[in-house]
XYZ file of N, CA, C and O in Angstrom:
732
model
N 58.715 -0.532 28.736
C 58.524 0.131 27.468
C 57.918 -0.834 26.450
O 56.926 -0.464 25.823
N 58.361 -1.856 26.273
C 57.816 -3.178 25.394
C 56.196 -3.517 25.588
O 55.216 -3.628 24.850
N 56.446 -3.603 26.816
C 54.793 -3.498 27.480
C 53.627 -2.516 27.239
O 52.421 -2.735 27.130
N 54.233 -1.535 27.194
C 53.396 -0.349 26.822
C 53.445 0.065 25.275
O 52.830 1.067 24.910
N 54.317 -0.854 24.195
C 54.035 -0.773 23.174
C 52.872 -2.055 22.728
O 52.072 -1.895 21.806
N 52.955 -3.403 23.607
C 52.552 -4.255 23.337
C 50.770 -3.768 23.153
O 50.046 -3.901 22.166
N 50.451 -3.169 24.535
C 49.105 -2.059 25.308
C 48.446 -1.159 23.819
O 47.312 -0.962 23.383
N 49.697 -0.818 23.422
C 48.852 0.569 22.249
C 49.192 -0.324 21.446
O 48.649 0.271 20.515
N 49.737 -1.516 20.797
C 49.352 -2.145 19.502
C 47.930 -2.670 19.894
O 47.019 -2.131 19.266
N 47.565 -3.609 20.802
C 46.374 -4.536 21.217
C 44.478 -3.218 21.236
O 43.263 -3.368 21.107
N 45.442 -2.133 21.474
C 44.372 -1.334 21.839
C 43.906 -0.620 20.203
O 42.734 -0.427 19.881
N 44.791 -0.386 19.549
C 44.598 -0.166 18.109
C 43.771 -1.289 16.973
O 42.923 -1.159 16.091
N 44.509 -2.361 17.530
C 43.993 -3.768 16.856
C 42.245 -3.622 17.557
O 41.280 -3.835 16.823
N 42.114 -3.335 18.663
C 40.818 -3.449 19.142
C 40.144 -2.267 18.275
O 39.417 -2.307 17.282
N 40.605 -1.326 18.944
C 39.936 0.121 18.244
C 39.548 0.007 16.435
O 38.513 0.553 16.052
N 40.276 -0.588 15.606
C 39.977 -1.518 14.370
C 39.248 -2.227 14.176
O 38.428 -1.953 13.301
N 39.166 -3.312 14.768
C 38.271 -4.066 14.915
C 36.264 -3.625 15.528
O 35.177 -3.998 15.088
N 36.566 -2.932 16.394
C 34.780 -2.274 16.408
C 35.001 -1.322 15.058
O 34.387 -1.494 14.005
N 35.617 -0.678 15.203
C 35.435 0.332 13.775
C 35.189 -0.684 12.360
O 34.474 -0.654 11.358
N 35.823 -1.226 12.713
C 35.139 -2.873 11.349
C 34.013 -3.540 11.720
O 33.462 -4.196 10.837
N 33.661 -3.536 12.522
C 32.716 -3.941 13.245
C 31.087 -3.366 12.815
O 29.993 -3.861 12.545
N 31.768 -1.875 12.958
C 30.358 -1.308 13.126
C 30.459 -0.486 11.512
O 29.762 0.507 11.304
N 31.108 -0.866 10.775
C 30.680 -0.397 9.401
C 30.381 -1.641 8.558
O 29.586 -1.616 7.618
N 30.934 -2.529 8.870
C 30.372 -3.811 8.316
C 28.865 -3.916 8.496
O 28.205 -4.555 7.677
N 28.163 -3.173 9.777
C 26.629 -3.532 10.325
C 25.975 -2.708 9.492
O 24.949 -3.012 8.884
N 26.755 -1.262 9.423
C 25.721 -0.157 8.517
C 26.365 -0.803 6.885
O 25.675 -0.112 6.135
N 26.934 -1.373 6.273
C 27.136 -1.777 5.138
C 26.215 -2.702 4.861
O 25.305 -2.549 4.047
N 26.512 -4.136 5.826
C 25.101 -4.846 5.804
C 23.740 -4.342 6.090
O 22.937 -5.139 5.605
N 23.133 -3.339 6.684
C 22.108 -2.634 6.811
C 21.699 -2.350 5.205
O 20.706 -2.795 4.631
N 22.588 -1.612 4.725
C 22.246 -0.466 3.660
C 21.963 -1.276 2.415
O 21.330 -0.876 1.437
N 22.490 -2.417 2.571
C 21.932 -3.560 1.256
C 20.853 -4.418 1.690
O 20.121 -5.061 0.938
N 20.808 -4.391 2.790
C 19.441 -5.246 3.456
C 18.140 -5.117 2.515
O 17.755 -4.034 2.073
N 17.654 -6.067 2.319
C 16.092 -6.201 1.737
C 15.171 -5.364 2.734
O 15.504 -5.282 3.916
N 14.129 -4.803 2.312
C 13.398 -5.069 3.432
C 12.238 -6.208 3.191
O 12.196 -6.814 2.120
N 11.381 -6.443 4.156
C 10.636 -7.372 3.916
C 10.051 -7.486 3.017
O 9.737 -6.385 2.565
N 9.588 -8.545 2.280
C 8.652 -8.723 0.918
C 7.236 -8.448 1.182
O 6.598 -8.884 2.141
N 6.937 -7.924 0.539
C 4.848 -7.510 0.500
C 4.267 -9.011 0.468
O 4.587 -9.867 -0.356
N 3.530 -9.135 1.318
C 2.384 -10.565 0.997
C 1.765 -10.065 -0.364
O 1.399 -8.960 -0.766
N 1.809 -11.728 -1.082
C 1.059 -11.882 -1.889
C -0.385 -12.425 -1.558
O -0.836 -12.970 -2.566
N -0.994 -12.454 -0.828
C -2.135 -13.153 -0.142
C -3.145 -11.708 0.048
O -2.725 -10.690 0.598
N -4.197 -11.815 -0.379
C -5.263 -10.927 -0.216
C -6.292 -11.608 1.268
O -6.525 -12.745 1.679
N -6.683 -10.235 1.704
C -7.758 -10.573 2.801
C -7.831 -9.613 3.888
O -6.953 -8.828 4.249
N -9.209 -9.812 4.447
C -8.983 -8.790 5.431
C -8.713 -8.935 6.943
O -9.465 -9.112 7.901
N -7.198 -8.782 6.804
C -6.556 -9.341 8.137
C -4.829 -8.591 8.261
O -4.082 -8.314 7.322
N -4.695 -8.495 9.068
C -3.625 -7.223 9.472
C -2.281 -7.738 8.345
O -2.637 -8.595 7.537
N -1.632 -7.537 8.302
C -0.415 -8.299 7.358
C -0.524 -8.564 5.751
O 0.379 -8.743 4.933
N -1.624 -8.537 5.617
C -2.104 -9.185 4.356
C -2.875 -7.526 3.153
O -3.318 -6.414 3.442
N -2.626 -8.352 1.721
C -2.786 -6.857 1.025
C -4.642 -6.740 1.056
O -5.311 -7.748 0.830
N -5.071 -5.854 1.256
C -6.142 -5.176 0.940
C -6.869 -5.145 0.155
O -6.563 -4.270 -0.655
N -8.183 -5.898 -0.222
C -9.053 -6.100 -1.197
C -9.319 -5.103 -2.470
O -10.110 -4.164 -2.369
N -9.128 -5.176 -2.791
C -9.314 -3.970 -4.230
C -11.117 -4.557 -4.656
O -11.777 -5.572 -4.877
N -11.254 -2.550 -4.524
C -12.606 -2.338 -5.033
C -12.909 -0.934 -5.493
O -12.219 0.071 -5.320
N -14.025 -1.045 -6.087
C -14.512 0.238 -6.893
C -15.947 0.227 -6.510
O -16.739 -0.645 -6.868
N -16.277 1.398 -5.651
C -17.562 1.940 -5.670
C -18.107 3.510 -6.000
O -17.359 4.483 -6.101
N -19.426 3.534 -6.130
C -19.424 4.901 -6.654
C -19.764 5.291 -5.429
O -20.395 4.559 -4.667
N -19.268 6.815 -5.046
C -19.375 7.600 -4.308
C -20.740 8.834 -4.265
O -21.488 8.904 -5.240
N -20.913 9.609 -3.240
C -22.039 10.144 -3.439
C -22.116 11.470 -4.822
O -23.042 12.067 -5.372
N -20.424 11.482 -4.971
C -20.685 12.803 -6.260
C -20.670 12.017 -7.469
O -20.405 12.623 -8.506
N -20.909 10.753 -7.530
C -21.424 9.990 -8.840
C -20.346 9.549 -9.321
O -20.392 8.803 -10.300
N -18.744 10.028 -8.556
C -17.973 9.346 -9.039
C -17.594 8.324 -8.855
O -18.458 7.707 -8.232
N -16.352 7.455 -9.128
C -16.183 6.206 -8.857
C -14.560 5.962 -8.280
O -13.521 6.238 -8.881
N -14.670 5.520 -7.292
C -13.468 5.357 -6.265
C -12.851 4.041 -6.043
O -13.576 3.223 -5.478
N -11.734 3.684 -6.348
C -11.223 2.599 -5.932
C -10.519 2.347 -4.982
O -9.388 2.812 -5.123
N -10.675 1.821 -4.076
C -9.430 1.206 -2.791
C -8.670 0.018 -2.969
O -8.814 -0.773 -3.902
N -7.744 -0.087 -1.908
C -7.026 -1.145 -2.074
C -5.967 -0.901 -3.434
O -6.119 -0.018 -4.279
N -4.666 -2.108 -3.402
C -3.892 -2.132 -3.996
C -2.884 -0.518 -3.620
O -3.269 0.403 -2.899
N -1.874 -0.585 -4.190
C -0.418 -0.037 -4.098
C -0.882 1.529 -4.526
O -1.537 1.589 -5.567
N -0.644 2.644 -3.917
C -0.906 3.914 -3.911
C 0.049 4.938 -3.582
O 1.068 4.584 -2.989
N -0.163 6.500 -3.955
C 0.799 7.295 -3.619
C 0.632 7.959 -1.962
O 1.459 8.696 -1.425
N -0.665 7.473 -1.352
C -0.814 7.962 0.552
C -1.255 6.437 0.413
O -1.574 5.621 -0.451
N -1.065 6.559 1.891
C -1.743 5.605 3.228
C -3.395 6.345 3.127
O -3.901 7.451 2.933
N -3.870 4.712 3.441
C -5.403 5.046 3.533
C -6.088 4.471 4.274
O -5.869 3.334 4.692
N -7.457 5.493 4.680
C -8.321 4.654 5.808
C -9.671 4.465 5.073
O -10.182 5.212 4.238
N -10.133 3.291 5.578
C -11.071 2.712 4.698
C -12.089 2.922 5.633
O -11.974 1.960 6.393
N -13.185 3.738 6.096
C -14.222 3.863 7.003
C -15.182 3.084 7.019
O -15.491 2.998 5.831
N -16.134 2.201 7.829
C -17.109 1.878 7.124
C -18.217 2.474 8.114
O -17.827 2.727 9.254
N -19.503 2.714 7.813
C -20.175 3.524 8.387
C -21.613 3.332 8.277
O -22.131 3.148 7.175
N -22.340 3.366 9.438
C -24.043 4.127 8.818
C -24.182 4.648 9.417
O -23.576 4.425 10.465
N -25.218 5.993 9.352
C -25.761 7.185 9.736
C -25.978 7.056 11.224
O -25.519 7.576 12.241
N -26.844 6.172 10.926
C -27.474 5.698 13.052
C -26.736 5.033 13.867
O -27.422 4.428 14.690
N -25.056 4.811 14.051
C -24.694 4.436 14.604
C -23.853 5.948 15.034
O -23.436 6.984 14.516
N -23.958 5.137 16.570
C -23.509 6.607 17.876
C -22.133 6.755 17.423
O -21.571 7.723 16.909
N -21.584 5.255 17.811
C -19.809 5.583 17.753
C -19.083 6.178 16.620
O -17.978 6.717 16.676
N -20.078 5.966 15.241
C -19.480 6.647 13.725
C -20.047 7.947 14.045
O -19.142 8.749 13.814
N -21.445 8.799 14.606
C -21.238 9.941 14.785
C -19.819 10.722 16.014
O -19.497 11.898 16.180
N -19.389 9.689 16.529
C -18.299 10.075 17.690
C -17.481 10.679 16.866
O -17.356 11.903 16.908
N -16.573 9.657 15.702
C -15.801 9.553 15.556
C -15.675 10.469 13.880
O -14.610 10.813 13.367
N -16.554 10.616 13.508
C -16.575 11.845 12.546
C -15.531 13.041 12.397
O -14.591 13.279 11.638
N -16.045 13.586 13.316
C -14.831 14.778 13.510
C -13.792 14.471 13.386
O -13.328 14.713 12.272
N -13.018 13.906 14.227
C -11.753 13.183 14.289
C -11.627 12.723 12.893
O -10.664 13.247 12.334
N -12.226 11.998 12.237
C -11.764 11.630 10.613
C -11.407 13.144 9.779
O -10.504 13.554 9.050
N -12.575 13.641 10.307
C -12.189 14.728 9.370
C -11.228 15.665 9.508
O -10.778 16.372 8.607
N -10.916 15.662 10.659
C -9.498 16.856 10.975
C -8.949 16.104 10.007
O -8.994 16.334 8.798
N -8.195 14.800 10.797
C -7.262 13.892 9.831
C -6.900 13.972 8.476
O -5.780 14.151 7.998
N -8.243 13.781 7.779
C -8.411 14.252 6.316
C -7.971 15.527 6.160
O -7.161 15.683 5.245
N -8.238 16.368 6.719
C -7.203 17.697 6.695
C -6.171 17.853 6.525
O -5.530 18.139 5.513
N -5.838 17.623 7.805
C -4.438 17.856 8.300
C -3.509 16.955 7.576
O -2.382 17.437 7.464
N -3.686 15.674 7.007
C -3.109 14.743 6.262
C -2.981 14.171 5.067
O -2.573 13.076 4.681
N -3.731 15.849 4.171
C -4.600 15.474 2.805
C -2.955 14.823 1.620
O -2.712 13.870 0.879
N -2.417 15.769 1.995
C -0.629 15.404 0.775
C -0.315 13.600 1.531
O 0.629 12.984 1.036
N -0.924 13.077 2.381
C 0.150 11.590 2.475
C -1.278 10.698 2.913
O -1.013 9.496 2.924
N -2.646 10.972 3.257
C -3.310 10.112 3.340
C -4.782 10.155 2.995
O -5.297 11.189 3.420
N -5.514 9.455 2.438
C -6.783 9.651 1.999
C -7.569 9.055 2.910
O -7.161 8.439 3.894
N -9.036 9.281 2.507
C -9.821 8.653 3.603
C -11.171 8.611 2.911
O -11.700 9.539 2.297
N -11.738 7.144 3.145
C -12.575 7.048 2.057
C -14.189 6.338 3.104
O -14.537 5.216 3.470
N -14.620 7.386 3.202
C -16.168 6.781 4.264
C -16.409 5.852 3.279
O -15.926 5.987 2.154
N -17.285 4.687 3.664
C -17.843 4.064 2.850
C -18.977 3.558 3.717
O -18.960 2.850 4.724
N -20.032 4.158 2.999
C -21.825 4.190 3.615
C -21.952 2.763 3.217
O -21.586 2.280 2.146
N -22.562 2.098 4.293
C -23.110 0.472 4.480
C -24.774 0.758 3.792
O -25.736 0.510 4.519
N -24.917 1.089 2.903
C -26.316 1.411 2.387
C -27.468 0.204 3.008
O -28.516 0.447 3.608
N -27.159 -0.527 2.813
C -27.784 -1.943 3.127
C -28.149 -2.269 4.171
O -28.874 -3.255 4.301
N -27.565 -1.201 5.658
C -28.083 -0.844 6.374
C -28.638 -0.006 7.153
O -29.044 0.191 8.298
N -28.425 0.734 5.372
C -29.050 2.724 6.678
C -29.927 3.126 4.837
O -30.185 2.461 3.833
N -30.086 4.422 5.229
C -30.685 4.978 3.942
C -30.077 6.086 3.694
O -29.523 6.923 4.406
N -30.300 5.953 2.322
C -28.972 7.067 1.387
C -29.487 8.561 1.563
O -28.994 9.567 1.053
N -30.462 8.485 2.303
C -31.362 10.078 2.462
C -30.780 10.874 3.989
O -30.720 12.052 4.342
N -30.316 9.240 4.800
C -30.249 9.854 6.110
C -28.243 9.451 5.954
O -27.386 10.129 6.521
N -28.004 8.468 5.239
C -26.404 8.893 5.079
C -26.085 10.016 4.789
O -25.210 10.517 5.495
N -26.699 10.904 3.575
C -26.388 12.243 3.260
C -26.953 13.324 4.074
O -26.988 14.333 3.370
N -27.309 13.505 4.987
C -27.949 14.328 6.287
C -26.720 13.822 6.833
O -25.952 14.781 6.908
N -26.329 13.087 7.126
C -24.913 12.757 7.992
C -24.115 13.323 8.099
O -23.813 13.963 9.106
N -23.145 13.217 6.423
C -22.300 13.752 5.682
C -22.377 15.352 5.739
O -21.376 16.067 5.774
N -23.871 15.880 5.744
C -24.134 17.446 6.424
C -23.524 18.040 6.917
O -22.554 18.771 6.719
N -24.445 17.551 8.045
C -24.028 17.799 9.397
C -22.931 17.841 9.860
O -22.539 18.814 10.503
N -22.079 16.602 9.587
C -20.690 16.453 10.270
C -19.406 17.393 9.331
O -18.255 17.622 9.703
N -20.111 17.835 7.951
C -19.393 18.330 7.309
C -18.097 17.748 6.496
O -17.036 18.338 6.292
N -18.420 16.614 6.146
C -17.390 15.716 5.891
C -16.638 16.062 4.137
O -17.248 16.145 3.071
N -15.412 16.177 4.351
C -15.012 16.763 3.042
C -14.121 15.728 2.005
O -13.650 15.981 0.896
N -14.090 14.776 2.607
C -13.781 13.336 1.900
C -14.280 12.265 1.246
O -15.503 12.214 1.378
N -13.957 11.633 0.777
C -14.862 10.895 -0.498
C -15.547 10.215 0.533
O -14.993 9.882 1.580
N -17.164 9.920 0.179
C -18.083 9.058 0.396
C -18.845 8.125 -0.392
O -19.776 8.343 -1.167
N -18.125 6.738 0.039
C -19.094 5.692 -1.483
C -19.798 5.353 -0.573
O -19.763 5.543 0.643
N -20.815 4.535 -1.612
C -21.804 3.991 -1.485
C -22.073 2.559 -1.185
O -23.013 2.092 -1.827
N -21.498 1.785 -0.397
C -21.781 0.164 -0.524
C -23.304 -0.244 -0.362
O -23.839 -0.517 0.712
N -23.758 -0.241 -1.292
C -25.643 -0.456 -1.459
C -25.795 -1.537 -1.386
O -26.986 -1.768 -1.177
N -24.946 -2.804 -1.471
C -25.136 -4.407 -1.161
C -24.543 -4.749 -0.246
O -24.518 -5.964 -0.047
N -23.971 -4.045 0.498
C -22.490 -4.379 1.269
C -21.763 -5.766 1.021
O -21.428 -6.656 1.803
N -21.639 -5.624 -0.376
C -20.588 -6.242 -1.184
C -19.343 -6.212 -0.489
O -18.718 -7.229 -0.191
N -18.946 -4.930 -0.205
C -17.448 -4.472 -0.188
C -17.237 -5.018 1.562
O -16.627 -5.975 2.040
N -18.051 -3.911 2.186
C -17.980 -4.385 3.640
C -18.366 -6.163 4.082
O -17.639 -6.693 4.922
N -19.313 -6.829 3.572
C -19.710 -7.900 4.213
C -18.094 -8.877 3.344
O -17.007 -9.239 3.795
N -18.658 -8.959 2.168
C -17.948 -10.018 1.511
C -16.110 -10.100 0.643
O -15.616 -10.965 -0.080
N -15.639 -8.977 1.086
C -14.681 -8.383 1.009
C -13.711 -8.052 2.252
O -12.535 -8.404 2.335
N -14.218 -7.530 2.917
C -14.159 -7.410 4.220
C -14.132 -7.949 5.615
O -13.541 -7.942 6.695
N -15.218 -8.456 4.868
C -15.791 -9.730 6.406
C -16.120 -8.518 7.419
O -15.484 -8.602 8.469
N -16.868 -7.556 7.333
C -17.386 -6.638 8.019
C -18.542 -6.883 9.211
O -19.666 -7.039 8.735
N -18.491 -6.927 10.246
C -19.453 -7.352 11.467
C -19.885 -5.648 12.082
O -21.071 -5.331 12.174
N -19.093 -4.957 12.351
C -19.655 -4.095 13.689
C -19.242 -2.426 12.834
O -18.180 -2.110 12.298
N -20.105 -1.876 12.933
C -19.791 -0.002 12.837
C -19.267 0.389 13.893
O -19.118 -0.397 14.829
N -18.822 1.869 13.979
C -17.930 1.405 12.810
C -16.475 0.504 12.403
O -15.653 0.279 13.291
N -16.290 0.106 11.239
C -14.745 -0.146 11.225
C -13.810 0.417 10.467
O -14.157 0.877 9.380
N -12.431 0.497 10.884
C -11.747 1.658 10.031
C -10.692 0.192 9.891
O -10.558 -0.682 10.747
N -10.073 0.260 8.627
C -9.428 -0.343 7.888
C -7.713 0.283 7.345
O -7.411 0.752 6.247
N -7.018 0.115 8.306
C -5.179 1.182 7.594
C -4.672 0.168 7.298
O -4.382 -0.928 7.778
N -4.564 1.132 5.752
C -3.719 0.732 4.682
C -2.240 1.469 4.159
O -2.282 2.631 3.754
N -1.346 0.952 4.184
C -0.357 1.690 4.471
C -0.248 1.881 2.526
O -1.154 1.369 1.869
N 0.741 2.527 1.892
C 1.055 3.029 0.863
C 1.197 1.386 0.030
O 0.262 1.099 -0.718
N 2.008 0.665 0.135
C 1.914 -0.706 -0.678
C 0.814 -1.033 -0.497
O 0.828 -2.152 -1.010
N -0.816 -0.783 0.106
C -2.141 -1.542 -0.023
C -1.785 -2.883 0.707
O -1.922 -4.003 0.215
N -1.308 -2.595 1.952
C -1.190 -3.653 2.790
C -1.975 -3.129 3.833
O -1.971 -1.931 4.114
N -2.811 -4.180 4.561
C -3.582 -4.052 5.873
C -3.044 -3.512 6.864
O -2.939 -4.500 7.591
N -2.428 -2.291 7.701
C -1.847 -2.289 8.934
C -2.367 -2.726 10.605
O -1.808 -3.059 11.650
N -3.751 -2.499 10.131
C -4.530 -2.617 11.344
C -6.040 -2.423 10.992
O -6.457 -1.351 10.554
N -6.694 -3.310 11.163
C -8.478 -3.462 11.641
C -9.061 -2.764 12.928
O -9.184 -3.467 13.931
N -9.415 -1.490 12.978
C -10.319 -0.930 13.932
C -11.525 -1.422 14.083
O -12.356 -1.295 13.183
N -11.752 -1.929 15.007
C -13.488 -2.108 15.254
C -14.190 -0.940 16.623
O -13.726 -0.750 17.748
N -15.325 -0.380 16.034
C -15.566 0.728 16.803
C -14.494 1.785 16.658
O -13.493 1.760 15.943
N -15.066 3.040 17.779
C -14.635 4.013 17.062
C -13.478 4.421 18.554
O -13.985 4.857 19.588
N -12.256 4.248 18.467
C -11.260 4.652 18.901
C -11.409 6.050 19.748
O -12.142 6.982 19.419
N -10.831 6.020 20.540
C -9.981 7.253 21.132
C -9.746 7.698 20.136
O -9.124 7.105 19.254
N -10.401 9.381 20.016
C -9.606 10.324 19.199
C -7.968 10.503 19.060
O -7.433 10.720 17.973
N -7.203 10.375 20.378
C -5.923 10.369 20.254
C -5.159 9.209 19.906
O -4.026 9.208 19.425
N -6.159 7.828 20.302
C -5.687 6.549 19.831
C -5.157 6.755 18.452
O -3.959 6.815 18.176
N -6.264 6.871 17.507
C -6.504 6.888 16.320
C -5.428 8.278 15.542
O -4.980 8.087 14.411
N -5.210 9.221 16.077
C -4.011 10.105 15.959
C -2.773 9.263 15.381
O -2.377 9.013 14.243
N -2.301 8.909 16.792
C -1.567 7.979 16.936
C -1.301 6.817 15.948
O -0.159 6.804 15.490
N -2.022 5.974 15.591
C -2.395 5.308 14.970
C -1.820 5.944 13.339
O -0.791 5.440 12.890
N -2.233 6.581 12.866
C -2.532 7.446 11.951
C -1.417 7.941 11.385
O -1.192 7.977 10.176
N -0.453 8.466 12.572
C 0.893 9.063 12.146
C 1.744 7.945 12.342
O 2.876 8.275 11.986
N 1.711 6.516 12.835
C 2.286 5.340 13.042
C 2.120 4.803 11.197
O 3.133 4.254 10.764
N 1.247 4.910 10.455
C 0.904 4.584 9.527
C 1.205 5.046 8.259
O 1.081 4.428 7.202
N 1.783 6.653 8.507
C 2.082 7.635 7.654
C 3.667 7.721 7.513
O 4.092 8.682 6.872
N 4.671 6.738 8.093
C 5.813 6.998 8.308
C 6.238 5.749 7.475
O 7.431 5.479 7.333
């Protein structure tokens, strides 16, 4: 009998102990920091996102980068490249389907296409999202460090880099991608 009281005290003391255990973890959880935002600008995964302002093709003027209310994809693009006509569509569902949590901002490499055959582009593909203009490729070359069309640029809601696309993804990659970014 002693024994079997000794059994259900030790087993209570245990049963206490994880139950302290495991609210101490969600207590420490629930005050946890989360990680701090880099202060370091550049274009490289981890790091915050160049802030810029270009004008777009409806004459307005668009800024990227820095801290926002969606996640954003930063396109960069010219007309005559195959893989940015691939990958068109696919942006644009996205832009659809994702207009309340993410924006999406083409940005025409002027400097290497022409603003006559960028907007025949924009046509065609039916694109219903902002389109600037990088006419020096200011933004893409020297901001960016931009090499290859296209590249897509996710930026999560703090205007932090999530990921550098080069070329144009698997439609479902980039899905993927997309709703990884939106959460």
């Amino acid at each position: 009998m002693k024994r079997n009281i000794i059994i259900i005290v030790l087993l209570i003391v245990a049963a206490g102990a994880v139950i302290y255990n495991q609210a101490g973890e969600n207590i420490k959880a629930a005050f946890m920091q989360e990680e701090p935002l880099p202060t370091e600008t550049g274009a490289k995964a981890g790091l915050l996102a160049p802030t810029f302002t270009l004008k777009g093709m409806d004459d307005k003027s668009y800024t990227g980068g820095g801290a926002r209310d969606k996640a954003m994809i930063i396109n960069f693009w010219a007309s005559w490249c195959g893989p940015c006509k691939e990958e068109a569509p696919e942006l644009s569902k996205l832009a659809a389907e994702y207009a309340d949590k993410l924006e999406v901002y083409g940005v025409n490499v002027s400097k290497y296409d022409y603003e006559k055959k960028a907007r025949q582009f924009v046509q065609d593909y039916q694109l219903q999202y902002p389109i600037l203009m990088d006419r020096k490729g200011e933004v893409f070359e020297g901001l960016y460090k931009g090499q290859v069309f296209p590249t897509n640029v996710l930026v999560d809601r703090n205007g932090v880099i999530q990921e550098i696309i080069l070329g144009a993804p698997d439609p479902k990659d980039l899905r993927k991608k997309v709703i990884k970014l939106l959460k």
